[in-house]
Amino acid sequence: MRKILFTLLTSLMVLNISAQVKYDISGTVPTVFNGKEMYLLFAASQQISDYESTPITNGMFHFEGTNNSEDIACVTATIDGKDISCYFVLENAPVTIDFTGDTPIIKGGELNNKYNAYRVEQIALSREHNVEKFPDYQKEMQNNATTETRRNEIKAKLAKYKEDMLELSKKHVTLNEDNIVGAFLFLNIYNNLSIAEKDAILAKAGRKFKTYSPVESILQQMTAAKAKAIGTDYTDFKMADKDGVKHNLSEYVKNNKVTMVDFWASWCGPCRREMPYVKAAYEKYHNKGFEIVGISLDKDKASWLKAVEDLDLNWIQLSDLKYWQCAAARLYGINSIPASILIDQNGKIIAADLRGDNLSTKLEELFK
């Protein structure tokens, strides 16, 4: 048994060490940047404050260190309002970046070679579309003398460039569906993809793609968004009331024609302003089969219960007192409040985030 445990621990240590990246980044810049700082930022941290810096001396800079995993990184420097910057892959191979030409030249290992393949096509496409003229197009669009015909022509040019860039990124996401180059490009075009396209990409993506932390966050958001999508089955959860007694949401769904899960908190001003509308709806439709399950994102029990009393909220109130880490809120992807979900007796989500008189209007339709 001891031998097995030792072997397992050794394997885990090897996996942990192999996941780390020892990076060595050097580069050259125009000598006008001498004496300035070159900054190294890590994309996965998603924190502007998480960076390293090194002085630029004799037109050169150098970074050396260890990161927990492969990442997309950026080096950037600024002088007199002019800046230079470049994205690249932080990998277990020396990386050099030359800023002295028209565009940065990156040399590195296998992952940077894959990223460079994308950059070469990106630069060529930008030249094909005369991207350097885009600022002039913007000025034309702002000029009242510009004809409608010309405006439409400019819009078509910009739309075509955006379309071509999107297709280029999709192509290289497919070519890199097993590494973080693909993950990075996927994140860049995420908002321009349909749900079907996102699902298709992620279905084929490899482990390194899907475990890149910004992509993991996206996956969590997508899962949560689907959990509250109209027409889908609701997801049950269990949470305690003020006396510590735990209740399943299903208790209320199965016994009422319509159940509203209402996410709120005592400290939330918009939530408190919304309560008169919620109370009016409850008073009008409760006897007809309308129930409310309040889920508080409070972290202080006394504040929660005082708000319930002050606002005279006489429907079911539950909370795990975990603030934004509230289990039910995370389950349904709630990142702002007030928020709500309407569920019918069959367990289908029929509406979400109805505010003001819109709630009563929907209930009037449901209780005809």
PDB file of N, CA, C and O in Angstrom, residues 164-235:
ATOM      1  N   ASP A 164     -14.648  38.595 -42.967  1.00  0.00           N
ATOM      2  CA  ASP A 164     -13.457  37.837 -43.364  1.00  0.00           C
ATOM      3  C   ASP A 164     -12.567  37.519 -42.168  1.00  0.00           C
ATOM      4  O   ASP A 164     -11.990  36.426 -42.073  1.00  0.00           O
ATOM      5  N   MET A 165     -12.457  38.477 -41.247  1.00  0.00           N
ATOM      6  CA  MET A 165     -11.647  38.251 -40.049  1.00  0.00           C
ATOM      7  C   MET A 165     -12.265  37.165 -39.176  1.00  0.00           C
ATOM      8  O   MET A 165     -11.556  36.342 -38.590  1.00  0.00           O
ATOM      9  N   LEU A 166     -13.584  37.158 -39.104  1.00  0.00           N
ATOM     10  CA  LEU A 166     -14.277  36.143 -38.312  1.00  0.00           C
ATOM     11  C   LEU A 166     -14.025  34.759 -38.900  1.00  0.00           C
ATOM     12  O   LEU A 166     -13.739  33.802 -38.166  1.00  0.00           O
ATOM     13  N   GLU A 167     -14.117  34.639 -40.210  1.00  0.00           N
ATOM     14  CA  GLU A 167     -13.884  33.352 -40.862  1.00  0.00           C
ATOM     15  C   GLU A 167     -12.440  32.897 -40.677  1.00  0.00           C
ATOM     16  O   GLU A 167     -12.175  31.704 -40.483  1.00  0.00           O
ATOM     17  N   LEU A 168     -11.501  33.848 -40.727  1.00  0.00           N
ATOM     18  CA  LEU A 168     -10.091  33.504 -40.512  1.00  0.00           C
ATOM     19  C   LEU A 168      -9.882  32.967 -39.099  1.00  0.00           C
ATOM     20  O   LEU A 168      -9.188  31.960 -38.896  1.00  0.00           O
ATOM     21  N   SER A 169     -10.484  33.627 -38.129  1.00  0.00           N
ATOM     22  CA  SER A 169     -10.343  33.184 -36.739  1.00  0.00           C
ATOM     23  C   SER A 169     -10.970  31.813 -36.544  1.00  0.00           C
ATOM     24  O   SER A 169     -10.405  30.944 -35.863  1.00  0.00           O
ATOM     25  N   LYS A 170     -12.154  31.600 -37.136  1.00  0.00           N
ATOM     26  CA  LYS A 170     -12.809  30.280 -37.034  1.00  0.00           C
ATOM     27  C   LYS A 170     -11.895  29.191 -37.589  1.00  0.00           C
ATOM     28  O   LYS A 170     -11.781  28.100 -37.008  1.00  0.00           O
ATOM     29  N   LYS A 171     -11.256  29.492 -38.721  1.00  0.00           N
ATOM     30  CA  LYS A 171     -10.360  28.523 -39.346  1.00  0.00           C
ATOM     31  C   LYS A 171      -9.241  28.121 -38.403  1.00  0.00           C
ATOM     32  O   LYS A 171      -8.945  26.933 -38.218  1.00  0.00           O
ATOM     33  N   HIS A 172      -8.629  29.116 -37.740  1.00  0.00           N
ATOM     34  CA  HIS A 172      -7.490  28.806 -36.871  1.00  0.00           C
ATOM     35  C   HIS A 172      -7.926  28.263 -35.511  1.00  0.00           C
ATOM     36  O   HIS A 172      -7.133  27.603 -34.842  1.00  0.00           O
ATOM     37  N   VAL A 173      -9.161  28.531 -35.114  1.00  0.00           N
ATOM     38  CA  VAL A 173      -9.692  27.854 -33.921  1.00  0.00           C
ATOM     39  C   VAL A 173      -9.778  26.359 -34.205  1.00  0.00           C
ATOM     40  O   VAL A 173      -9.379  25.527 -33.384  1.00  0.00           O
ATOM     41  N   THR A 174     -10.277  26.016 -35.389  1.00  0.00           N
ATOM     42  CA  THR A 174     -10.380  24.609 -35.792  1.00  0.00           C
ATOM     43  C   THR A 174      -9.005  23.956 -35.881  1.00  0.00           C
ATOM     44  O   THR A 174      -8.821  22.807 -35.465  1.00  0.00           O
ATOM     45  N   LEU A 175      -8.020  24.689 -36.406  1.00  0.00           N
ATOM     46  CA  LEU A 175      -6.667  24.148 -36.539  1.00  0.00           C
ATOM     47  C   LEU A 175      -5.978  23.978 -35.186  1.00  0.00           C
ATOM     48  O   LEU A 175      -5.004  23.229 -35.067  1.00  0.00           O
ATOM     49  N   ASN A 176      -6.492  24.677 -34.170  1.00  0.00           N
ATOM     50  CA  ASN A 176      -5.852  24.659 -32.849  1.00  0.00           C
ATOM     51  C   ASN A 176      -6.832  24.271 -31.751  1.00  0.00           C
ATOM     52  O   ASN A 176      -6.761  24.799 -30.633  1.00  0.00           O
ATOM     53  N   GLU A 177      -7.706  23.312 -32.048  1.00  0.00           N
ATOM     54  CA  GLU A 177      -8.734  22.950 -31.076  1.00  0.00           C
ATOM     55  C   GLU A 177      -8.198  22.135 -29.904  1.00  0.00           C
ATOM     56  O   GLU A 177      -8.950  21.795 -28.998  1.00  0.00           O
ATOM     57  N   ASP A 178      -6.877  21.840 -29.920  1.00  0.00           N
ATOM     58  CA  ASP A 178      -6.284  21.081 -28.816  1.00  0.00           C
ATOM     59  C   ASP A 178      -5.263  21.889 -28.031  1.00  0.00           C
ATOM     60  O   ASP A 178      -4.484  21.336 -27.249  1.00  0.00           O
ATOM     61  N   ASN A 179      -5.244  23.232 -28.208  1.00  0.00           N
ATOM     62  CA  ASN A 179      -4.258  24.048 -27.482  1.00  0.00           C
ATOM     63  C   ASN A 179      -4.806  25.441 -27.183  1.00  0.00           C
ATOM     64  O   ASN A 179      -5.901  25.798 -27.626  1.00  0.00           O
ATOM     65  N   ILE A 180      -4.034  26.237 -26.450  1.00  0.00           N
ATOM     66  CA  ILE A 180      -4.545  27.542 -26.012  1.00  0.00           C
ATOM     67  C   ILE A 180      -4.515  28.603 -27.102  1.00  0.00           C
ATOM     68  O   ILE A 180      -5.110  29.669 -26.930  1.00  0.00           O
ATOM     69  N   VAL A 181      -3.839  28.352 -28.216  1.00  0.00           N
ATOM     70  CA  VAL A 181      -3.930  29.291 -29.343  1.00  0.00           C
ATOM     71  C   VAL A 181      -5.375  29.316 -29.833  1.00  0.00           C
ATOM     72  O   VAL A 181      -5.966  30.385 -30.032  1.00  0.00           O
ATOM     73  N   GLY A 182      -5.937  28.127 -30.017  1.00  0.00           N
ATOM     74  CA  GLY A 182      -7.339  28.047 -30.412  1.00  0.00           C
ATOM     75  C   GLY A 182      -8.252  28.646 -29.358  1.00  0.00           C
ATOM     76  O   GLY A 182      -9.232  29.331 -29.682  1.00  0.00           O
ATOM     77  N   ALA A 183      -7.941  28.405 -28.084  1.00  0.00           N
ATOM     78  CA  ALA A 183      -8.754  28.950 -26.996  1.00  0.00           C
ATOM     79  C   ALA A 183      -8.752  30.477 -27.021  1.00  0.00           C
ATOM     80  O   ALA A 183      -9.793  31.119 -26.857  1.00  0.00           O
ATOM     81  N   PHE A 184      -7.582  31.067 -27.237  1.00  0.00           N
ATOM     82  CA  PHE A 184      -7.444  32.525 -27.287  1.00  0.00           C
ATOM     83  C   PHE A 184      -8.247  33.118 -28.440  1.00  0.00           C
ATOM     84  O   PHE A 184      -8.980  34.102 -28.263  1.00  0.00           O
ATOM     85  N   LEU A 185      -8.151  32.514 -29.611  1.00  0.00           N
ATOM     86  CA  LEU A 185      -8.884  33.013 -30.772  1.00  0.00           C
ATOM     87  C   LEU A 185     -10.384  32.828 -30.582  1.00  0.00           C
ATOM     88  O   LEU A 185     -11.187  33.677 -30.985  1.00  0.00           O
ATOM     89  N   PHE A 186     -10.777  31.731 -29.950  1.00  0.00           N
ATOM     90  CA  PHE A 186     -12.191  31.490 -29.642  1.00  0.00           C
ATOM     91  C   PHE A 186     -12.737  32.591 -28.736  1.00  0.00           C
ATOM     92  O   PHE A 186     -13.831  33.118 -28.962  1.00  0.00           O
ATOM     93  N   LEU A 187     -11.968  32.968 -27.722  1.00  0.00           N
ATOM     94  CA  LEU A 187     -12.395  34.031 -26.812  1.00  0.00           C
ATOM     95  C   LEU A 187     -12.559  35.355 -27.549  1.00  0.00           C
ATOM     96  O   LEU A 187     -13.456  36.140 -27.243  1.00  0.00           O
ATOM     97  N   ASN A 188     -11.679  35.606 -28.529  1.00  0.00           N
ATOM     98  CA  ASN A 188     -11.736  36.867 -29.281  1.00  0.00           C
ATOM     99  C   ASN A 188     -13.002  36.990 -30.124  1.00  0.00           C
ATOM    100  O   ASN A 188     -13.495  38.101 -30.356  1.00  0.00           O
ATOM    101  N   ILE A 189     -13.519  35.865 -30.606  1.00  0.00           N
ATOM    102  CA  ILE A 189     -14.691  35.919 -31.489  1.00  0.00           C
ATOM    103  C   ILE A 189     -15.958  35.412 -30.806  1.00  0.00           C
ATOM    104  O   ILE A 189     -17.014  35.346 -31.434  1.00  0.00           O
ATOM    105  N   TYR A 190     -15.870  35.099 -29.534  1.00  0.00           N
ATOM    106  CA  TYR A 190     -16.974  34.478 -28.804  1.00  0.00           C
ATOM    107  C   TYR A 190     -18.302  35.213 -29.008  1.00  0.00           C
ATOM    108  O   TYR A 190     -19.335  34.591 -29.272  1.00  0.00           O
ATOM    109  N   ASN A 191     -18.293  36.535 -28.877  1.00  0.00           N
ATOM    110  CA  ASN A 191     -19.527  37.317 -28.960  1.00  0.00           C
ATOM    111  C   ASN A 191     -20.098  37.395 -30.369  1.00  0.00           C
ATOM    112  O   ASN A 191     -21.226  37.876 -30.553  1.00  0.00           O
ATOM    113  N   ASN A 192     -19.336  36.961 -31.364  1.00  0.00           N
ATOM    114  CA  ASN A 192     -19.808  36.994 -32.747  1.00  0.00           C
ATOM    115  C   ASN A 192     -20.259  35.621 -33.241  1.00  0.00           C
ATOM    116  O   ASN A 192     -20.569  35.456 -34.418  1.00  0.00           O
ATOM    117  N   LEU A 193     -20.275  34.652 -32.345  1.00  0.00           N
ATOM    118  CA  LEU A 193     -20.660  33.294 -32.709  1.00  0.00           C
ATOM    119  C   LEU A 193     -22.078  32.984 -32.240  1.00  0.00           C
ATOM    120  O   LEU A 193     -22.519  33.468 -31.199  1.00  0.00           O
ATOM    121  N   SER A 194     -22.765  32.167 -33.012  1.00  0.00           N
ATOM    122  CA  SER A 194     -24.086  31.696 -32.578  1.00  0.00           C
ATOM    123  C   SER A 194     -23.903  30.631 -31.498  1.00  0.00           C
ATOM    124  O   SER A 194     -22.803  30.082 -31.330  1.00  0.00           O
ATOM    125  N   ILE A 195     -24.969  30.346 -30.773  1.00  0.00           N
ATOM    126  CA  ILE A 195     -24.902  29.314 -29.741  1.00  0.00           C
ATOM    127  C   ILE A 195     -24.509  27.976 -30.366  1.00  0.00           C
ATOM    128  O   ILE A 195     -23.698  27.227 -29.801  1.00  0.00           O
ATOM    129  N   ALA A 196     -25.056  27.690 -31.545  1.00  0.00           N
ATOM    130  CA  ALA A 196     -24.731  26.424 -32.229  1.00  0.00           C
ATOM    131  C   ALA A 196     -23.249  26.358 -32.578  1.00  0.00           C
ATOM    132  O   ALA A 196     -22.616  25.304 -32.445  1.00  0.00           O
ATOM    133  N   GLU A 197     -22.681  27.486 -33.022  1.00  0.00           N
ATOM    134  CA  GLU A 197     -21.259  27.515 -33.373  1.00  0.00           C
ATOM    135  C   GLU A 197     -20.389  27.319 -32.131  1.00  0.00           C
ATOM    136  O   GLU A 197     -19.390  26.596 -32.162  1.00  0.00           O
ATOM    137  N   LYS A 198     -20.765  27.960 -31.046  1.00  0.00           N
ATOM    138  CA  LYS A 198     -20.018  27.798 -29.793  1.00  0.00           C
ATOM    139  C   LYS A 198     -20.042  26.338 -29.334  1.00  0.00           C
ATOM    140  O   LYS A 198     -19.009  25.775 -28.965  1.00  0.00           O
ATOM    141  N   ASP A 199     -21.231  25.756 -29.363  1.00  0.00           N
ATOM    142  CA  ASP A 199     -21.371  24.369 -28.923  1.00  0.00           C
ATOM    143  C   ASP A 199     -20.549  23.425 -29.800  1.00  0.00           C
ATOM    144  O   ASP A 199     -19.921  22.488 -29.301  1.00  0.00           O
ATOM    145  N   ALA A 200     -20.549  23.683 -31.112  1.00  0.00           N
ATOM    146  CA  ALA A 200     -19.807  22.827 -32.045  1.00  0.00           C
ATOM    147  C   ALA A 200     -18.311  22.906 -31.794  1.00  0.00           C
ATOM    148  O   ALA A 200     -17.606  21.885 -31.810  1.00  0.00           O
ATOM    149  N   ILE A 201     -17.808  24.104 -31.551  1.00  0.00           N
ATOM    150  CA  ILE A 201     -16.378  24.289 -31.286  1.00  0.00           C
ATOM    151  C   ILE A 201     -15.988  23.594 -29.987  1.00  0.00           C
ATOM    152  O   ILE A 201     -14.995  22.862 -29.922  1.00  0.00           O
ATOM    153  N   LEU A 202     -16.777  23.805 -28.949  1.00  0.00           N
ATOM    154  CA  LEU A 202     -16.439  23.243 -27.645  1.00  0.00           C
ATOM    155  C   LEU A 202     -16.585  21.722 -27.610  1.00  0.00           C
ATOM    156  O   LEU A 202     -15.888  21.054 -26.854  1.00  0.00           O
ATOM    157  N   ALA A 203     -17.478  21.184 -28.459  1.00  0.00           N
ATOM    158  CA  ALA A 203     -17.645  19.736 -28.515  1.00  0.00           C
ATOM    159  C   ALA A 203     -16.385  19.055 -29.043  1.00  0.00           C
ATOM    160  O   ALA A 203     -16.069  17.926 -28.662  1.00  0.00           O
ATOM    161  N   LYS A 204     -15.652  19.738 -29.908  1.00  0.00           N
ATOM    162  CA  LYS A 204     -14.446  19.175 -30.509  1.00  0.00           C
ATOM    163  C   LYS A 204     -13.172  19.579 -29.760  1.00  0.00           C
ATOM    164  O   LYS A 204     -12.109  19.008 -30.000  1.00  0.00           O
ATOM    165  N   ALA A 205     -13.280  20.575 -28.900  1.00  0.00           N
ATOM    166  CA  ALA A 205     -12.095  21.116 -28.238  1.00  0.00           C
ATOM    167  C   ALA A 205     -11.435  20.097 -27.313  1.00  0.00           C
ATOM    168  O   ALA A 205     -12.109  19.311 -26.651  1.00  0.00           O
ATOM    169  N   GLY A 206     -10.095  20.158 -27.268  1.00  0.00           N
ATOM    170  CA  GLY A 206      -9.331  19.277 -26.409  1.00  0.00           C
ATOM    171  C   GLY A 206      -9.214  19.802 -24.989  1.00  0.00           C
ATOM    172  O   GLY A 206      -9.698  20.895 -24.667  1.00  0.00           O
ATOM    173  N   ARG A 207      -8.552  19.033 -24.143  1.00  0.00           N
ATOM    174  CA  ARG A 207      -8.460  19.367 -22.720  1.00  0.00           C
ATOM    175  C   ARG A 207      -7.765  20.696 -22.488  1.00  0.00           C
ATOM    176  O   ARG A 207      -8.234  21.520 -21.695  1.00  0.00           O
ATOM    177  N   LYS A 208      -6.636  20.958 -23.170  1.00  0.00           N
ATOM    178  CA  LYS A 208      -5.901  22.198 -22.931  1.00  0.00           C
ATOM    179  C   LYS A 208      -6.700  23.417 -23.372  1.00  0.00           C
ATOM    180  O   LYS A 208      -6.565  24.498 -22.794  1.00  0.00           O
ATOM    181  N   PHE A 209      -7.517  23.249 -24.398  1.00  0.00           N
ATOM    182  CA  PHE A 209      -8.403  24.315 -24.860  1.00  0.00           C
ATOM    183  C   PHE A 209      -9.442  24.618 -23.783  1.00  0.00           C
ATOM    184  O   PHE A 209      -9.613  25.762 -23.357  1.00  0.00           O
ATOM    185  N   LYS A 210     -10.125  23.574 -23.330  1.00  0.00           N
ATOM    186  CA  LYS A 210     -11.257  23.769 -22.405  1.00  0.00           C
ATOM    187  C   LYS A 210     -10.839  24.059 -20.970  1.00  0.00           C
ATOM    188  O   LYS A 210     -11.632  24.600 -20.199  1.00  0.00           O
ATOM    189  N   THR A 211      -9.596  23.719 -20.601  1.00  0.00           N
ATOM    190  CA  THR A 211      -9.155  23.999 -19.226  1.00  0.00           C
ATOM    191  C   THR A 211      -8.376  25.311 -19.127  1.00  0.00           C
ATOM    192  O   THR A 211      -7.901  25.654 -18.049  1.00  0.00           O
ATOM    193  N   TYR A 212      -8.249  26.042 -20.237  1.00  0.00           N
ATOM    194  CA  TYR A 212      -7.663  27.389 -20.168  1.00  0.00           C
ATOM    195  C   TYR A 212      -8.651  28.239 -19.370  1.00  0.00           C
ATOM    196  O   TYR A 212      -9.827  28.323 -19.708  1.00  0.00           O
ATOM    197  N   SER A 213      -8.217  28.840 -18.280  1.00  0.00           N
ATOM    198  CA  SER A 213      -9.142  29.396 -17.289  1.00  0.00           C
ATOM    199  C   SER A 213     -10.184  30.377 -17.844  1.00  0.00           C
ATOM    200  O   SER A 213     -11.348  30.310 -17.433  1.00  0.00           O
ATOM    201  N   PRO A 214      -9.846  31.291 -18.793  1.00  0.00           N
ATOM    202  CA  PRO A 214     -10.919  32.147 -19.329  1.00  0.00           C
ATOM    203  C   PRO A 214     -11.985  31.344 -20.068  1.00  0.00           C
ATOM    204  O   PRO A 214     -13.158  31.709 -20.044  1.00  0.00           O
ATOM    205  N   VAL A 215     -11.592  30.238 -20.717  1.00  0.00           N
ATOM    206  CA  VAL A 215     -12.570  29.390 -21.396  1.00  0.00           C
ATOM    207  C   VAL A 215     -13.407  28.639 -20.373  1.00  0.00           C
ATOM    208  O   VAL A 215     -14.623  28.471 -20.550  1.00  0.00           O
ATOM    209  N   GLU A 216     -12.796  28.198 -19.278  1.00  0.00           N
ATOM    210  CA  GLU A 216     -13.560  27.544 -18.215  1.00  0.00           C
ATOM    211  C   GLU A 216     -14.651  28.471 -17.692  1.00  0.00           C
ATOM    212  O   GLU A 216     -15.775  28.032 -17.425  1.00  0.00           O
ATOM    213  N   SER A 217     -14.328  29.756 -17.544  1.00  0.00           N
ATOM    214  CA  SER A 217     -15.329  30.730 -17.084  1.00  0.00           C
ATOM    215  C   SER A 217     -16.474  30.840 -18.080  1.00  0.00           C
ATOM    216  O   SER A 217     -17.651  30.910 -17.696  1.00  0.00           O
ATOM    217  N   ILE A 218     -16.121  30.848 -19.377  1.00  0.00           N
ATOM    218  CA  ILE A 218     -17.136  30.903 -20.427  1.00  0.00           C
ATOM    219  C   ILE A 218     -18.041  29.678 -20.365  1.00  0.00           C
ATOM    220  O   ILE A 218     -19.265  29.769 -20.492  1.00  0.00           O
ATOM    221  N   LEU A 219     -17.433  28.517 -20.171  1.00  0.00           N
ATOM    222  CA  LEU A 219     -18.208  27.274 -20.098  1.00  0.00           C
ATOM    223  C   LEU A 219     -19.199  27.313 -18.944  1.00  0.00           C
ATOM    224  O   LEU A 219     -20.354  26.870 -19.071  1.00  0.00           O
ATOM    225  N   GLN A 220     -18.764  27.846 -17.805  1.00  0.00           N
ATOM    226  CA  GLN A 220     -19.653  27.965 -16.648  1.00  0.00           C
ATOM    227  C   GLN A 220     -20.820  28.895 -16.959  1.00  0.00           C
ATOM    228  O   GLN A 220     -21.968  28.622 -16.608  1.00  0.00           O
ATOM    229  N   GLN A 221     -20.518  30.022 -17.642  1.00  0.00           N
ATOM    230  CA  GLN A 221     -21.566  30.977 -18.006  1.00  0.00           C
ATOM    231  C   GLN A 221     -22.555  30.358 -18.987  1.00  0.00           C
ATOM    232  O   GLN A 221     -23.770  30.556 -18.871  1.00  0.00           O
ATOM    233  N   MET A 222     -22.028  29.602 -19.957  1.00  0.00           N
ATOM    234  CA  MET A 222     -22.906  28.968 -20.941  1.00  0.00           C
ATOM    235  C   MET A 222     -23.826  27.953 -20.286  1.00  0.00           C
ATOM    236  O   MET A 222     -25.024  27.878 -20.596  1.00  0.00           O
ATOM    237  N   THR A 223     -23.276  27.162 -19.365  1.00  0.00           N
ATOM    238  CA  THR A 223     -24.072  26.164 -18.664  1.00  0.00           C
ATOM    239  C   THR A 223     -25.165  26.834 -17.839  1.00  0.00           C
ATOM    240  O   THR A 223     -26.328  26.405 -17.847  1.00  0.00           O
ATOM    241  N   ALA A 224     -24.785  27.921 -17.166  1.00  0.00           N
ATOM    242  CA  ALA A 224     -25.753  28.640 -16.337  1.00  0.00           C
ATOM    243  C   ALA A 224     -26.827  29.299 -17.199  1.00  0.00           C
ATOM    244  O   ALA A 224     -28.010  29.307 -16.841  1.00  0.00           O
ATOM    245  N   ALA A 225     -26.422  29.865 -18.341  1.00  0.00           N
ATOM    246  CA  ALA A 225     -27.381  30.530 -19.230  1.00  0.00           C
ATOM    247  C   ALA A 225     -28.412  29.529 -19.740  1.00  0.00           C
ATOM    248  O   ALA A 225     -29.607  29.837 -19.846  1.00  0.00           O
ATOM    249  N   LYS A 226     -27.949  28.324 -20.053  1.00  0.00           N
ATOM    250  CA  LYS A 226     -28.865  27.286 -20.521  1.00  0.00           C
ATOM    251  C   LYS A 226     -29.829  26.878 -19.415  1.00  0.00           C
ATOM    252  O   LYS A 226     -30.967  26.480 -19.675  1.00  0.00           O
ATOM    253  N   ALA A 227     -29.360  26.986 -18.164  1.00  0.00           N
ATOM    254  CA  ALA A 227     -30.197  26.575 -17.031  1.00  0.00           C
ATOM    255  C   ALA A 227     -31.418  27.472 -16.862  1.00  0.00           C
ATOM    256  O   ALA A 227     -32.413  27.050 -16.272  1.00  0.00           O
ATOM    257  N   LYS A 228     -31.371  28.708 -17.377  1.00  0.00           N
ATOM    258  CA  LYS A 228     -32.508  29.622 -17.225  1.00  0.00           C
ATOM    259  C   LYS A 228     -33.128  30.002 -18.563  1.00  0.00           C
ATOM    260  O   LYS A 228     -33.921  30.939 -18.645  1.00  0.00           O
ATOM    261  N   ALA A 229     -32.773  29.272 -19.612  1.00  0.00           N
ATOM    262  CA  ALA A 229     -33.321  29.576 -20.933  1.00  0.00           C
ATOM    263  C   ALA A 229     -34.814  29.252 -20.986  1.00  0.00           C
ATOM    264  O   ALA A 229     -35.268  28.250 -20.426  1.00  0.00           O
ATOM    265  N   ILE A 230     -35.573  30.113 -21.663  1.00  0.00           N
ATOM    266  CA  ILE A 230     -37.004  29.914 -21.794  1.00  0.00           C
ATOM    267  C   ILE A 230     -37.282  28.599 -22.516  1.00  0.00           C
ATOM    268  O   ILE A 230     -36.681  28.286 -23.538  1.00  0.00           O
ATOM    269  N   GLY A 231     -38.204  27.799 -21.957  1.00  0.00           N
ATOM    270  CA  GLY A 231     -38.579  26.537 -22.577  1.00  0.00           C
ATOM    271  C   GLY A 231     -37.821  25.339 -22.051  1.00  0.00           C
ATOM    272  O   GLY A 231     -38.179  24.191 -22.358  1.00  0.00           O
ATOM    273  N   THR A 232     -36.782  25.586 -21.259  1.00  0.00           N
ATOM    274  CA  THR A 232     -36.016  24.464 -20.705  1.00  0.00           C
ATOM    275  C   THR A 232     -36.600  24.029 -19.356  1.00  0.00           C
ATOM    276  O   THR A 232     -37.344  24.768 -18.712  1.00  0.00           O
ATOM    277  N   ASP A 233     -36.242  22.833 -18.946  1.00  0.00           N
ATOM    278  CA  ASP A 233     -36.662  22.344 -17.635  1.00  0.00           C
ATOM    279  C   ASP A 233     -35.850  23.052 -16.548  1.00  0.00           C
ATOM    280  O   ASP A 233     -34.647  23.251 -16.708  1.00  0.00           O
ATOM    281  N   TYR A 234     -36.520  23.422 -15.474  1.00  0.00           N
ATOM    282  CA  TYR A 234     -35.815  24.083 -14.382  1.00  0.00           C
ATOM    283  C   TYR A 234     -34.895  23.085 -13.677  1.00  0.00           C
ATOM    284  O   TYR A 234     -35.057  21.865 -13.788  1.00  0.00           O
ATOM    285  N   THR A 235     -33.908  23.608 -12.965  1.00  0.00           N
ATOM    286  CA  THR A 235     -32.996  22.777 -12.183  1.00  0.00           C
ATOM    287  C   THR A 235     -33.313  22.948 -10.702  1.00  0.00           C
ATOM    288  O   THR A 235     -33.355  24.078 -10.205  1.00  0.00           O
TER     289      THR A 235
END
